[in-house]
Amino acid sequence: QVQLVESGGGLVQAGQSLRLSCAASGRIGSINVMAWYRQAPGNERDMLATITSGGNTNYADSVKGRFTISRDNAKKTVSLQMNSLKPEDTAVYYCYAIIRSITGGNFPYWGQGTQVTVSS
């Protein structure tokens, strides 16, 4: 079945940059919307950025201008370039995708999450 696997999380200092990646694998007909979410302890899981199969993007106000989402349809990957990181960005980051199966149905998938910690 379909799997999403994130990578690239870690510990960085405030003001630095980090790039997250997510790879999709399995029986995939096509990948529609891909997105990045994050969840800090005690908070809800928030949408950060979305990107359509055609490359159209949307960003949450909290990250607009600092984060950039991109995708490689051939490689079935989505990335999140995070610049000017702040301690408030500390959270578990999740990859999300709506994927059309080979049989034609659309289903949502989540990655396992990757920890991003930004120190002061």
N, CA, C and O atoms as a GROMACS GRO file, in nm:
protein
  480
    1GLN      N    1   0.084  -0.120   0.000
    1GLN     CA    2   0.000   0.000   0.000
    1GLN      C    3   0.088   0.125   0.000
    1GLN      O    4   0.210   0.116   0.008
    2VAL      N    5   0.024   0.242  -0.009
    2VAL     CA    6   0.094   0.369  -0.017
    2VAL      C    7   0.158   0.404   0.116
    2VAL      O    8   0.099   0.383   0.222
    3GLN      N    9   0.280   0.460   0.110
    3GLN     CA   10   0.350   0.508   0.228
    3GLN      C   11   0.410   0.645   0.200
    3GLN      O   12   0.452   0.673   0.088
    4LEU      N   13   0.413   0.731   0.303
    4LEU     CA   14   0.483   0.859   0.299
    4LEU      C   15   0.588   0.858   0.407
    4LEU      O   16   0.558   0.828   0.523
    5VAL      N   17   0.712   0.889   0.371
    5VAL     CA   18   0.823   0.886   0.466
    5VAL      C   19   0.895   1.020   0.464
    5VAL      O   20   0.949   1.060   0.361
    6GLU      N   21   0.897   1.090   0.579
    6GLU     CA   22   0.967   1.217   0.591
    6GLU      C   23   1.112   1.197   0.632
    6GLU      O   24   1.149   1.095   0.690
    7SER      N   25   1.193   1.297   0.600
    7SER     CA   26   1.332   1.299   0.643
    7SER      C   27   1.380   1.443   0.648
    7SER      O   28   1.318   1.532   0.589
    8GLY      N   29   1.489   1.467   0.719
    8GLY     CA   30   1.550   1.599   0.723
    8GLY      C   31   1.532   1.677   0.851
    8GLY      O   32   1.590   1.785   0.865
    9GLY      N   33   1.455   1.626   0.945
    9GLY     CA   34   1.437   1.696   1.071
    9GLY      C   35   1.564   1.694   1.154
    9GLY      O   36   1.656   1.616   1.127
   10GLY      N   37   1.568   1.779   1.256
   10GLY     CA   38   1.684   1.784   1.342
   10GLY      C   39   1.684   1.906   1.431
   10GLY      O   40   1.583   1.975   1.445
   11LEU      N   41   1.799   1.932   1.492
   11LEU     CA   42   1.818   2.044   1.583
   11LEU      C   43   1.900   2.152   1.515
   11LEU      O   44   2.010   2.126   1.466
   12VAL      N   45   1.846   2.275   1.513
   12VAL     CA   46   1.916   2.388   1.453
   12VAL      C   47   1.902   2.510   1.543
   12VAL      O   48   1.818   2.513   1.633
   13GLN      N   49   1.986   2.610   1.518
   13GLN     CA   50   1.980   2.735   1.593
   13GLN      C   51   1.885   2.834   1.526
   13GLN      O   52   1.865   2.828   1.404
   14ALA      N   53   1.828   2.923   1.604
   14ALA     CA   54   1.741   3.026   1.551
   14ALA      C   55   1.812   3.105   1.441
   14ALA      O   56   1.930   3.140   1.453
   15GLY      N   57   1.738   3.132   1.334
   15GLY     CA   58   1.793   3.205   1.222
   15GLY      C   59   1.850   3.116   1.112
   15GLY      O   60   1.875   3.163   1.001
   16GLN      N   61   1.869   2.990   1.143
   16GLN     CA   62   1.925   2.898   1.044
   16GLN      C   63   1.814   2.837   0.958
   16GLN      O   64   1.696   2.867   0.976
   17SER      N   65   1.855   2.752   0.864
   17SER     CA   66   1.763   2.691   0.769
   17SER      C   67   1.764   2.539   0.780
   17SER      O   68   1.860   2.479   0.828
   18LEU      N   69   1.656   2.479   0.734
   18LEU     CA   70   1.643   2.334   0.733
   18LEU      C   71   1.552   2.295   0.617
   18LEU      O   72   1.458   2.368   0.584
   19ARG      N   73   1.581   2.182   0.556
   19ARG     CA   74   1.500   2.136   0.444
   19ARG      C   75   1.445   1.997   0.475
   19ARG      O   76   1.521   1.904   0.502
   20LEU      N   77   1.313   1.984   0.471
   20LEU     CA   78   1.246   1.858   0.492
   20LEU      C   79   1.206   1.796   0.359
   20LEU      O   80   1.174   1.868   0.264
   21SER      N   81   1.208   1.664   0.352
   21SER     CA   82   1.166   1.594   0.232
   21SER      C   83   1.070   1.483   0.268
   21SER      O   84   1.073   1.431   0.380
   22CYS      N   85   0.984   1.447   0.174
   22CYS     CA   86   0.888   1.340   0.193
   22CYS      C   87   0.875   1.263   0.063
   22CYS      O   88   0.853   1.322  -0.043
   23ALA      N   89   0.890   1.132   0.071
   23ALA     CA   90   0.882   1.047  -0.046
   23ALA      C   91   0.762   0.955  -0.038
   23ALA      O   92   0.738   0.892   0.065
   24ALA      N   93   0.686   0.948  -0.146
   24ALA     CA   94   0.571   0.860  -0.155
   24ALA      C   95   0.609   0.734  -0.232
   24ALA      O   96   0.684   0.740  -0.330
   25SER      N   97   0.557   0.622  -0.189
   25SER     CA   98   0.584   0.496  -0.258
   25SER      C   99   0.462   0.407  -0.248
   25SER      O  100   0.373   0.430  -0.166
   26GLY      N  101   0.459   0.304  -0.331
   26GLY     CA  102   0.348   0.210  -0.330
   26GLY      C  103   0.267   0.215  -0.459
   26GLY      O  104   0.313   0.265  -0.562
   27ARG      N  105   0.147   0.162  -0.450
   27ARG     CA  106   0.060   0.157  -0.568
   27ARG      C  107  -0.012   0.290  -0.585
   27ARG      O  108  -0.119   0.312  -0.529
   28ILE      N  109   0.050   0.378  -0.662
   28ILE     CA  110   0.002   0.514  -0.681
   28ILE      C  111  -0.042   0.536  -0.825
   28ILE      O  112   0.033   0.511  -0.919
   29GLY      N  113  -0.165   0.582  -0.840
   29GLY     CA  114  -0.211   0.622  -0.971
   29GLY      C  115  -0.163   0.762  -1.003
   29GLY      O  116  -0.102   0.785  -1.108
   30SER      N  117  -0.189   0.857  -0.912
   30SER     CA  118  -0.141   0.994  -0.924
   30SER      C  119  -0.150   1.060  -0.787
   30SER      O  120  -0.230   1.019  -0.703
   31ILE      N  121  -0.068   1.162  -0.765
   31ILE     CA  122  -0.068   1.237  -0.641
   31ILE      C  123  -0.131   1.372  -0.666
   31ILE      O  124  -0.084   1.450  -0.749
   32ASN      N  125  -0.237   1.400  -0.594
   32ASN     CA  126  -0.307   1.528  -0.611
   32ASN      C  127  -0.242   1.634  -0.522
   32ASN      O  128  -0.128   1.672  -0.546
   33VAL      N  129  -0.313   1.680  -0.420
   33VAL     CA  130  -0.256   1.780  -0.330
   33VAL      C  131  -0.152   1.716  -0.237
   33VAL      O  132  -0.173   1.605  -0.187
   34MET      N  133  -0.041   1.784  -0.215
   34MET     CA  134   0.057   1.748  -0.114
   34MET      C  135   0.072   1.866  -0.020
   34MET      O  136   0.055   1.981  -0.060
   35ALA      N  137   0.103   1.837   0.106
   35ALA     CA  138   0.106   1.944   0.204
   35ALA      C  139   0.199   1.910   0.320
   35ALA      O  140   0.238   1.795   0.339
   36TRP      N  141   0.234   2.014   0.396
   36TRP     CA  142   0.308   1.999   0.520
   36TRP      C  143   0.227   2.056   0.634
   36TRP      O  144   0.170   2.165   0.624
   37TYR      N  145   0.223   1.983   0.744
   37TYR     CA  146   0.158   2.024   0.867
   37TYR      C  147   0.260   2.017   0.980
   37TYR      O  148   0.366   1.956   0.965
   38ARG      N  149   0.228   2.080   1.092
   38ARG     CA  150   0.311   2.065   1.211
   38ARG      C  151   0.224   2.068   1.336
   38ARG      O  152   0.115   2.125   1.336
   39GLN      N  153   0.276   2.006   1.441
   39GLN     CA  154   0.204   2.001   1.568
   39GLN      C  155   0.304   2.012   1.682
   39GLN      O  156   0.393   1.929   1.698
   40ALA      N  157   0.287   2.116   1.763
   40ALA     CA  158   0.367   2.136   1.883
   40ALA      C  159   0.291   2.080   2.003
   40ALA      O  160   0.168   2.071   1.998
   41PRO      N  161   0.360   2.044   2.110
   41PRO     CA  162   0.293   1.990   2.228
   41PRO      C  163   0.184   2.083   2.278
   41PRO      O  164   0.207   2.203   2.296
   42GLY      N  165   0.064   2.029   2.301
   42GLY     CA  166  -0.047   2.108   2.351
   42GLY      C  167  -0.122   2.186   2.246
   42GLY      O  168  -0.219   2.254   2.278
   43ASN      N  169  -0.079   2.179   2.121
   43ASN     CA  170  -0.143   2.254   2.014
   43ASN      C  171  -0.207   2.162   1.911
   43ASN      O  172  -0.181   2.042   1.908
   44GLU      N  173  -0.291   2.221   1.828
   44GLU     CA  174  -0.353   2.147   1.720
   44GLU      C  175  -0.254   2.128   1.607
   44GLU      O  176  -0.151   2.196   1.600
   45ARG      N  177  -0.285   2.034   1.519
   45ARG     CA  178  -0.203   2.014   1.401
   45ARG      C  179  -0.241   2.118   1.297
   45ARG      O  180  -0.355   2.121   1.250
   46ASP      N  181  -0.146   2.204   1.260
   46ASP     CA  182  -0.173   2.316   1.171
   46ASP      C  183  -0.118   2.292   1.031
   46ASP      O  184  -0.008   2.238   1.014
   47MET      N  185  -0.195   2.334   0.933
   47MET     CA  186  -0.148   2.330   0.795
   47MET      C  187  -0.050   2.443   0.772
   47MET      O  188  -0.076   2.557   0.811
   48LEU      N  189   0.063   2.412   0.711
   48LEU     CA  190   0.165   2.512   0.683
   48LEU      C  191   0.167   2.553   0.537
   48LEU      O  192   0.174   2.671   0.505
   49ALA      N  193   0.162   2.455   0.449
   49ALA     CA  194   0.175   2.482   0.307
   49ALA      C  195   0.114   2.369   0.226
   49ALA      O  196   0.121   2.252   0.266
   50THR      N  197   0.054   2.403   0.113
   50THR     CA  198  -0.002   2.304   0.023
   50THR      C  199   0.048   2.331  -0.118
   50THR      O  200   0.083   2.444  -0.152
   51ILE      N  201   0.050   2.227  -0.199
   51ILE     CA  202   0.090   2.241  -0.338
   51ILE      C  203   0.010   2.142  -0.422
   51ILE      O  204   0.003   2.023  -0.388
   52THR      N  205  -0.048   2.190  -0.530
   52THR     CA  206  -0.127   2.105  -0.618
   52THR      C  207  -0.037   2.032  -0.716
   52THR      O  208   0.083   2.058  -0.724
   53SER      N  209  -0.096   1.940  -0.790
   53SER     CA  210  -0.020   1.865  -0.889
   53SER      C  211   0.036   1.957  -0.997
   53SER      O  212   0.137   1.925  -1.060
   54GLY      N  213  -0.030   2.071  -1.018
   54GLY     CA  214   0.016   2.167  -1.116
   54GLY      C  215   0.115   2.268  -1.062
   54GLY      O  216   0.166   2.351  -1.138
   55GLY      N  217   0.144   2.263  -0.932
   55GLY     CA  218   0.243   2.351  -0.873
   55GLY      C  219   0.189   2.476  -0.806
   55GLY      O  220   0.268   2.560  -0.762
   56ASN      N  221   0.058   2.492  -0.796
   56ASN     CA  222   0.002   2.606  -0.725
   56ASN      C  223   0.018   2.588  -0.574
   56ASN      O  224  -0.006   2.479  -0.522
   57THR      N  225   0.058   2.694  -0.505
   57THR     CA  226   0.088   2.685  -0.362
   57THR      C  227   0.003   2.777  -0.277
   57THR      O  228  -0.047   2.880  -0.324
   58ASN      N  229  -0.012   2.740  -0.150
   58ASN     CA  230  -0.075   2.822  -0.049
   58ASN      C  231   0.002   2.805   0.081
   58ASN      O  232   0.052   2.697   0.110
   59TYR      N  233   0.011   2.913   0.160
   59TYR     CA  234   0.087   2.912   0.284
   59TYR      C  235   0.007   2.969   0.398
   59TYR      O  236  -0.074   3.060   0.380
   60ALA      N  237   0.031   2.916   0.517
   60ALA     CA  238  -0.023   2.976   0.637
   60ALA      C  239   0.049   3.107   0.663
   60ALA      O  240   0.166   3.123   0.629
   61ASP      N  241  -0.022   3.202   0.724
   61ASP     CA  242   0.038   3.333   0.750
   61ASP      C  243   0.163   3.323   0.837
   61ASP      O  244   0.255   3.404   0.824
   62SER      N  245   0.167   3.224   0.924
   62SER     CA  246   0.278   3.212   1.017
   62SER      C  247   0.411   3.177   0.949
   62SER      O  248   0.517   3.199   1.007
   63VAL      N  249   0.404   3.123   0.828
   63VAL     CA  250   0.526   3.081   0.761
   63VAL      C  251   0.546   3.146   0.625
   63VAL      O  252   0.650   3.128   0.562
   64LYS      N  253   0.447   3.220   0.579
   64LYS     CA  254   0.457   3.283   0.447
   64LYS      C  255   0.577   3.377   0.442
   64LYS      O  256   0.596   3.460   0.531
   65GLY      N  257   0.658   3.361   0.339
   65GLY     CA  258   0.778   3.442   0.324
   65GLY      C  259   0.901   3.377   0.381
   65GLY      O  260   1.013   3.417   0.347
   66ARG      N  261   0.885   3.278   0.466
   66ARG     CA  262   0.998   3.207   0.526
   66ARG      C  263   1.011   3.064   0.476
   66ARG      O  264   1.122   3.014   0.458
   67PHE      N  265   0.898   2.998   0.452
   67PHE     CA  266   0.897   2.859   0.409
   67PHE      C  267   0.856   2.850   0.262
   67PHE      O  268   0.777   2.931   0.214
   68THR      N  269   0.911   2.752   0.192
   68THR     CA  270   0.877   2.728   0.053
   68THR      C  271   0.851   2.580   0.030
   68THR      O  272   0.935   2.496   0.062
   69ILE      N  273   0.734   2.548  -0.026
   69ILE     CA  274   0.701   2.410  -0.057
   69ILE      C  275   0.725   2.385  -0.205
   69ILE      O  276   0.701   2.472  -0.288
   70SER      N  277   0.773   2.266  -0.237
   70SER     CA  278   0.796   2.229  -0.376
   70SER      C  279   0.774   2.079  -0.391
   70SER      O  280   0.771   2.006  -0.292
   71ARG      N  281   0.760   2.035  -0.514
   71ARG     CA  282   0.740   1.892  -0.538
   71ARG      C  283   0.806   1.849  -0.667
   71ARG      O  284   0.826   1.929  -0.758
   72ASP      N  285   0.841   1.722  -0.673
   72ASP     CA  286   0.896   1.661  -0.792
   72ASP      C  287   0.804   1.546  -0.827
   72ASP      O  288   0.807   1.440  -0.764
   73ASN      N  289   0.721   1.566  -0.928
   73ASN     CA  290   0.621   1.466  -0.963
   73ASN      C  291   0.683   1.336  -1.014
   73ASN      O  292   0.630   1.227  -0.989
   74ALA      N  293   0.795   1.346  -1.084
   74ALA     CA  294   0.861   1.227  -1.135
   74ALA      C  295   0.914   1.140  -1.022
   74ALA      O  296   0.907   1.018  -1.028
   75LYS      N  297   0.968   1.206  -0.918
   75LYS     CA  298   1.025   1.133  -0.805
   75LYS      C  299   0.923   1.107  -0.694
   75LYS      O  300   0.952   1.036  -0.598
   76LYS      N  301   0.803   1.164  -0.708
   76LYS     CA  302   0.696   1.148  -0.608
   76LYS      C  303   0.742   1.199  -0.472
   76LYS      O  304   0.725   1.131  -0.371
   77THR      N  305   0.799   1.318  -0.470
   77THR     CA  306   0.846   1.377  -0.346
   77THR      C  307   0.792   1.518  -0.329
   77THR      O  308   0.758   1.585  -0.426
   78VAL      N  309   0.785   1.562  -0.204
   78VAL     CA  310   0.751   1.699  -0.171
   78VAL      C  311   0.852   1.746  -0.067
   78VAL      O  312   0.891   1.669   0.021
   79SER      N  313   0.894   1.872  -0.077
   79SER     CA  314   0.994   1.926   0.014
   79SER      C  315   0.943   2.053   0.078
   79SER      O  316   0.851   2.118   0.027
   80LEU      N  317   1.002   2.088   0.191
   80LEU     CA  318   0.972   2.214   0.260
   80LEU      C  319   1.103   2.279   0.299
   80LEU      O  320   1.173   2.231   0.388
   81GLN      N  321   1.135   2.388   0.232
   81GLN     CA  322   1.253   2.466   0.265
   81GLN      C  323   1.215   2.567   0.372
   81GLN      O  324   1.128   2.651   0.350
   82MET      N  325   1.279   2.559   0.487
   82MET     CA  326   1.246   2.644   0.601
   82MET      C  327   1.364   2.736   0.630
   82MET      O  328   1.472   2.690   0.667
   83ASN      N  329   1.342   2.865   0.614
   83ASN     CA  330   1.445   2.965   0.640
   83ASN      C  331   1.407   3.052   0.759
   83ASN      O  332   1.291   3.056   0.800
   84SER      N  333   1.506   3.120   0.814
   84SER     CA  334   1.485   3.210   0.927
   84SER      C  335   1.405   3.144   1.038
   84SER      O  336   1.308   3.200   1.089
   85LEU      N  337   1.448   3.026   1.076
   85LEU     CA  338   1.374   2.948   1.175
   85LEU      C  339   1.375   3.016   1.312
   85LEU      O  340   1.473   3.079   1.351
   86LYS      N  341   1.264   3.001   1.383
   86LYS     CA  342   1.244   3.059   1.514
   86LYS      C  343   1.215   2.948   1.615
   86LYS      O  344   1.170   2.840   1.576
   87PRO      N  345   1.241   2.972   1.743
   87PRO     CA  346   1.207   2.871   1.843
   87PRO      C  347   1.060   2.829   1.838
   87PRO      O  348   1.028   2.715   1.869
   88GLU      N  349   0.972   2.920   1.798
   88GLU     CA  350   0.830   2.890   1.786
   88GLU      C  351   0.800   2.788   1.676
   88GLU      O  352   0.690   2.734   1.672
   89ASP      N  353   0.896   2.763   1.588
   89ASP     CA  354   0.879   2.664   1.482
   89ASP      C  355   0.902   2.522   1.532
   89ASP      O  356   0.878   2.426   1.458
   90THR      N  357   0.947   2.507   1.654
   90THR     CA  358   0.972   2.375   1.710
   90THR      C  359   0.843   2.294   1.714
   90THR      O  360   0.744   2.336   1.774
   91ALA      N  361   0.845   2.177   1.651
   91ALA     CA  362   0.725   2.093   1.642
   91ALA      C  363   0.760   1.965   1.568
   91ALA      O  364   0.870   1.949   1.516
   92VAL      N  365   0.664   1.873   1.565
   92VAL     CA  366   0.673   1.758   1.477
   92VAL      C  367   0.610   1.796   1.344
   92VAL      O  368   0.497   1.844   1.341
   93TYR      N  369   0.682   1.775   1.237
   93TYR     CA  370   0.635   1.812   1.104
   93TYR      C  371   0.588   1.688   1.030
   93TYR      O  372   0.656   1.585   1.028
   94TYR      N  373   0.470   1.699   0.968
   94TYR     CA  374   0.407   1.586   0.900
   94TYR      C  375   0.385   1.613   0.753
   94TYR      O  376   0.342   1.722   0.714
   95CYS      N  377   0.414   1.515   0.672
   95CYS     CA  378   0.382   1.517   0.530
   95CYS      C  379   0.241   1.462   0.510
   95CYS      O  380   0.201   1.368   0.578
   96TYR      N  381   0.167   1.521   0.418
   96TYR     CA  382   0.030   1.481   0.389
   96TYR      C  383   0.008   1.481   0.238
   96TYR      O  384   0.062   1.566   0.167
   97ALA      N  385  -0.070   1.385   0.191
   97ALA     CA  386  -0.099   1.381   0.048
   97ALA      C  387  -0.233   1.315   0.022
   97ALA      O  388  -0.272   1.221   0.091
   98ILE      N  389  -0.304   1.366  -0.077
   98ILE     CA  390  -0.424   1.301  -0.128
   98ILE      C  391  -0.382   1.230  -0.255
   98ILE      O  392  -0.340   1.292  -0.352
   99ILE      N  393  -0.396   1.098  -0.254
   99ILE     CA  394  -0.344   1.016  -0.362
   99ILE      C  395  -0.455   0.936  -0.428
   99ILE      O  396  -0.537   0.873  -0.361
  100ARG      N  397  -0.456   0.940  -0.560
  100ARG     CA  398  -0.550   0.860  -0.636
  100ARG      C  399  -0.489   0.722  -0.657
  100ARG      O  400  -0.377   0.709  -0.707
  101SER      N  401  -0.562   0.619  -0.619
  101SER     CA  402  -0.514   0.483  -0.633
  101SER      C  403  -0.519   0.440  -0.779
  101SER      O  404  -0.576   0.508  -0.864
  102ILE      N  405  -0.459   0.326  -0.805
  102ILE     CA  406  -0.460   0.272  -0.941
  102ILE      C  407  -0.603   0.243  -0.987
  102ILE      O  408  -0.634   0.250  -1.106
  103THR      N  409  -0.689   0.209  -0.891
  103THR     CA  410  -0.828   0.178  -0.922
  103THR      C  411  -0.916   0.301  -0.933
  103THR      O  412  -1.033   0.290  -0.972
  104GLY      N  413  -0.864   0.419  -0.900
  104GLY     CA  414  -0.935   0.543  -0.922
  104GLY      C  415  -0.984   0.618  -0.800
  104GLY      O  416  -1.024   0.734  -0.814
  105GLY      N  417  -0.983   0.559  -0.682
  105GLY     CA  418  -1.029   0.626  -0.562
  105GLY      C  419  -0.924   0.718  -0.502
  105GLY      O  420  -0.805   0.690  -0.510
  106ASN      N  421  -0.969   0.828  -0.440
  106ASN     CA  422  -0.879   0.923  -0.374
  106ASN      C  423  -0.877   0.899  -0.224
  106ASN      O  424  -0.983   0.885  -0.161
  107PHE      N  425  -0.757   0.894  -0.165
  107PHE     CA  426  -0.742   0.866  -0.023
  107PHE      C  427  -0.635   0.956   0.038
  107PHE      O  428  -0.535   0.986  -0.027
  108PRO      N  429  -0.655   0.998   0.165
  108PRO     CA  430  -0.554   1.079   0.233
  108PRO      C  431  -0.450   0.991   0.302
  108PRO      O  432  -0.481   0.883   0.353
  109TYR      N  433  -0.325   1.039   0.304
  109TYR     CA  434  -0.217   0.968   0.370
  109TYR      C  435  -0.133   1.065   0.451
  109TYR      O  436  -0.118   1.181   0.414
  110TRP      N  437  -0.080   1.017   0.563
  110TRP     CA  438   0.009   1.093   0.649
  110TRP      C  439   0.143   1.023   0.663
  110TRP      O  440   0.149   0.900   0.666
  111GLY      N  441   0.249   1.102   0.672
  111GLY     CA  442   0.378   1.047   0.707
  111GLY      C  443   0.386   1.024   0.856
  111GLY      O  444   0.293   1.058   0.930
  112GLN      N  445   0.497   0.967   0.902
  112GLN     CA  446   0.511   0.935   1.043
  112GLN      C  447   0.552   1.055   1.128
  112GLN      O  448   0.542   1.050   1.251
  113GLY      N  449   0.596   1.162   1.065
  113GLY     CA  450   0.638   1.282   1.135
  113GLY      C  451   0.787   1.286   1.159
  113GLY      O  452   0.850   1.182   1.178
  114THR      N  453   0.843   1.406   1.158
  114THR     CA  454   0.985   1.425   1.186
  114THR      C  455   1.001   1.546   1.278
  114THR      O  456   0.939   1.650   1.255
  115GLN      N  457   1.083   1.533   1.380
  115GLN     CA  458   1.099   1.638   1.481
  115GLN      C  459   1.191   1.748   1.431
  115GLN      O  460   1.300   1.722   1.379
  116VAL      N  461   1.146   1.872   1.448
  116VAL     CA  462   1.228   1.990   1.421
  116VAL      C  463   1.237   2.070   1.551
  116VAL      O  464   1.135   2.109   1.607
  117THR      N  465   1.358   2.093   1.597
  117THR     CA  466   1.380   2.169   1.720
  117THR      C  467   1.470   2.288   1.689
  117THR      O  468   1.580   2.272   1.635
  118VAL      N  469   1.424   2.408   1.724
  118VAL     CA  470   1.498   2.531   1.700
  118VAL      C  471   1.536   2.590   1.834
  118VAL      O  472   1.449   2.627   1.913
  119SER      N  473   1.664   2.601   1.860
  119SER     CA  474   1.714   2.653   1.987
  119SER      C  475   1.734   2.804   1.979
  119SER      O  476   1.757   2.859   1.871
  120SER      N  477   1.725   2.871   2.094
  120SER     CA  478   1.742   3.016   2.102
  120SER      C  479   1.888   3.055   2.090
  120SER      O  480   1.920   3.173   2.094
   0.00000   0.00000   0.00000
